[in-house]
Each structure stands twice: as structure tokens, then as C-alpha cells.
mmCIF file of C-alpha atoms in Angstrom:
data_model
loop_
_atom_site.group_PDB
_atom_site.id
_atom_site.type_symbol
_atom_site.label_atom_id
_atom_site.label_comp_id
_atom_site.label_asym_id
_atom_site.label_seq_id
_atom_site.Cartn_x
_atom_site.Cartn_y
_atom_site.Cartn_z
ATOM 1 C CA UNK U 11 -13.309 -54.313 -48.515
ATOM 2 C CA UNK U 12 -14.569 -50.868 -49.875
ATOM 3 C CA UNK U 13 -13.766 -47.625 -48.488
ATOM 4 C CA UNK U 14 -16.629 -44.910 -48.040
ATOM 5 C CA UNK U 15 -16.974 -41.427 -46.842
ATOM 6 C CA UNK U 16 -19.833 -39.657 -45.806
ATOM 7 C CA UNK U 17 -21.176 -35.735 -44.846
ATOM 8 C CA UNK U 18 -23.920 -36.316 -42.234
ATOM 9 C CA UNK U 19 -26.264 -33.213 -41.048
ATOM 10 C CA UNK U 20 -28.113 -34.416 -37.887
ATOM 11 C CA UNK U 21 -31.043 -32.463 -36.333
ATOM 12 C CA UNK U 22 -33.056 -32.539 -33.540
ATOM 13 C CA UNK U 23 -31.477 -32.566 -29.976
ATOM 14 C CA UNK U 24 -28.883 -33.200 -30.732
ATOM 15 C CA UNK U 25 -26.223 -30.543 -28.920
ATOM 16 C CA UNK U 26 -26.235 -30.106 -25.187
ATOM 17 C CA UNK U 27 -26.957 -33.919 -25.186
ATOM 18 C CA UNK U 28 -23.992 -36.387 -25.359
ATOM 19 C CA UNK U 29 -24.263 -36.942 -28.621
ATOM 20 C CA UNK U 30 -20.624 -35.858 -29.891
ATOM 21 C CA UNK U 31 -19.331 -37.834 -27.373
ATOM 22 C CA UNK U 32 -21.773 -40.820 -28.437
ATOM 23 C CA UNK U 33 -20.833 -40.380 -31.931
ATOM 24 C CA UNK U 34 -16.770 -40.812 -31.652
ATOM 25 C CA UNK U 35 -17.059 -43.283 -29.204
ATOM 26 C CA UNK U 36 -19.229 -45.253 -31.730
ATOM 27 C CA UNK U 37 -16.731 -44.212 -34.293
ATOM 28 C CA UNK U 38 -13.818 -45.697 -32.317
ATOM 29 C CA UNK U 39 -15.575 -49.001 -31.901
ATOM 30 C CA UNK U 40 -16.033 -49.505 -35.671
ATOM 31 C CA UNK U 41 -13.041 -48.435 -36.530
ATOM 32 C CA UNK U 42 -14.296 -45.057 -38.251
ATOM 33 C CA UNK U 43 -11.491 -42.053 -38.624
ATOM 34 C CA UNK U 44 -13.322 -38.447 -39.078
ATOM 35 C CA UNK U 45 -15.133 -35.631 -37.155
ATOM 36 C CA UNK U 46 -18.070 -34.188 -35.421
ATOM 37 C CA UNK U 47 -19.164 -30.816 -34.588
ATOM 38 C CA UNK U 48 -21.685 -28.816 -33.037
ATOM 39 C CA UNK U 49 -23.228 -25.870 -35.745
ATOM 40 C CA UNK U 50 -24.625 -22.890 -34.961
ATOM 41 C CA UNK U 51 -27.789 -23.530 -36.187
ATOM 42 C CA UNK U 52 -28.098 -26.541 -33.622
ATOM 43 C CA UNK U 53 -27.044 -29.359 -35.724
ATOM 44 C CA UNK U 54 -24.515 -32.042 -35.816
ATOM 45 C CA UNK U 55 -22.133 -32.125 -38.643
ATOM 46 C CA UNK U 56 -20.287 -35.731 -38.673
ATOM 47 C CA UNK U 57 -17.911 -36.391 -41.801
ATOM 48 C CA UNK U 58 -16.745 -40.200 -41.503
ATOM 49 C CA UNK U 59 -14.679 -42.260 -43.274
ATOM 50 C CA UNK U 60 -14.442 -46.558 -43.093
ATOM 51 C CA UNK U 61 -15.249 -49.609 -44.270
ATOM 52 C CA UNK U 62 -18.532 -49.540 -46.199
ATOM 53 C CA UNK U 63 -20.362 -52.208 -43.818
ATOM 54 C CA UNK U 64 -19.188 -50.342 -40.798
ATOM 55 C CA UNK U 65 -20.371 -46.904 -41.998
ATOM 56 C CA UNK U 66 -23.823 -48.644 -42.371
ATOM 57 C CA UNK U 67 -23.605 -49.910 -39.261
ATOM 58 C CA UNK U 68 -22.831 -46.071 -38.008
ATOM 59 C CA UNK U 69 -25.456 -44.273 -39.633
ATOM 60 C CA UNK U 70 -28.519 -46.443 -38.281
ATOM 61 C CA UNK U 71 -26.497 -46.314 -34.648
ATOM 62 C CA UNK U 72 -26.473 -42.335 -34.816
ATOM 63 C CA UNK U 73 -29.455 -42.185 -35.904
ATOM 64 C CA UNK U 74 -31.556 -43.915 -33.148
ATOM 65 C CA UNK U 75 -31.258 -41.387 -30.477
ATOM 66 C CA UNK U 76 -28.197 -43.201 -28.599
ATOM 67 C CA UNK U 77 -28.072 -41.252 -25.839
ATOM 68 C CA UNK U 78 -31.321 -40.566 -23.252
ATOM 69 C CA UNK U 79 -31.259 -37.166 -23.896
ATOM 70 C CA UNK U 80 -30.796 -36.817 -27.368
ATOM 71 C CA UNK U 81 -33.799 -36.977 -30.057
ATOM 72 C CA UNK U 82 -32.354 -37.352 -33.943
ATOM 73 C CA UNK U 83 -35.816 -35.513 -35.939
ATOM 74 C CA UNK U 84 -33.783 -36.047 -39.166
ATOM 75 C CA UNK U 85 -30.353 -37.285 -40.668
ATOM 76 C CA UNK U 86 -29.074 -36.280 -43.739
ATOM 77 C CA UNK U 87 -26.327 -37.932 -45.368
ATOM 78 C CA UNK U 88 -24.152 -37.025 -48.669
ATOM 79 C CA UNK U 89 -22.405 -40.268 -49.882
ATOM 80 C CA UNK U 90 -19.326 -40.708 -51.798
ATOM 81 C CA UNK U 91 -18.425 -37.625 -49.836
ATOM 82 C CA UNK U 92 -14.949 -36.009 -51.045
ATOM 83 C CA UNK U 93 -12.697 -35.111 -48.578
ATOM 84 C CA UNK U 94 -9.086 -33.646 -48.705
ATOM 85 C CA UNK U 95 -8.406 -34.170 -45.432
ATOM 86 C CA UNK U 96 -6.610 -37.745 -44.348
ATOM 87 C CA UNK U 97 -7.730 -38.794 -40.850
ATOM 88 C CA UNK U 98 -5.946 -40.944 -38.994
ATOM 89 C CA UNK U 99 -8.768 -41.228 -35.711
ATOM 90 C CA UNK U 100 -12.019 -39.415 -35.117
ATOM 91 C CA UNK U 101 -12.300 -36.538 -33.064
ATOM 92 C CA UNK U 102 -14.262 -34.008 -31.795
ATOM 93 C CA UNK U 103 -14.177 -30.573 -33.261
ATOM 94 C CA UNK U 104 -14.685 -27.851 -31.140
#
């Protein structure tokens, strides 16, 4: 199994919404170690780490609006993402 790590820039409505809380608990059920935050500009940053299948499985997830509130207008995703830091679970970053 291959490893792969992602940067993820979500807009849309995305804060205010759930969809933090969405996104780790998706996170914990596929096994995915990283973080999530809220920007200042009203995005989502999400930088994820796992099993190549499951991170597939992730990004179509986050991206179809999983919580009633939320509305994802775009996703954009840097693969191959490198990251210094070692995660060892996926939290929220406030």
C-alpha cells in the first residue's frame, strides 16, 4: 500500500457549518492522520496524510457538501504534498 499526502483549499460554506467536525470525523473513519482549519479568508485548509485509496475516498467525501449546511463551490488539492510534520491522528486546528 502507498502512502500519500495532500494540501486541500476548500471554498464555499464551508466555516460556521460543521464541516471541520465532518472532515476529522471522516478522517478517523479512514484511518487518515492530519489537520483542518478554518482561514481567514473563509476557507478550509485540510492537509491529510493515508493510504492512497483512502485519501481518494476522502477527497470525493469532502467534497460533496457532507453536512446540510455546508456548500463546497470549489476544492483544490496539491498532491504529493510535503510535510515535515509527523501526525499521529487528525485534529482540528484552532
Amino acid at each position: 500500500m502507498s502512502n500519500k499526502s495532500i494540501n486541500v483549499i476548500v471554498k464555499g460554506i464551508v466555516q460556521g457549518v460543521g464541516y471541520r467536525v465532518t472532515v476529522k470525523r471522516i478522517a478517523n473513519e479512514l484511518n487518515i492522520v492530519g489537520t483542518v482549519q478554518n482561514l481567514k479568508n473563509g476557507n478550509v485548509k485540510i492537509v491529510a496524510a493515508g493510504n492512497s485509496n483512502k485519501i481518494e475516498k476522502f477527497i470525493t467525501l469532502i467534497k460533496n457538501n457532507p453536512t446540510p449546511f455546508s456548500k463546497v463551490d470549489d476544492i483544490s488539492i496539491e498532491s504529493n504534498y510535503q510535510n515535515n510534520n509527523k501526525y499521529s491522528d487528525f485534529k482540528i486546528i484552532i
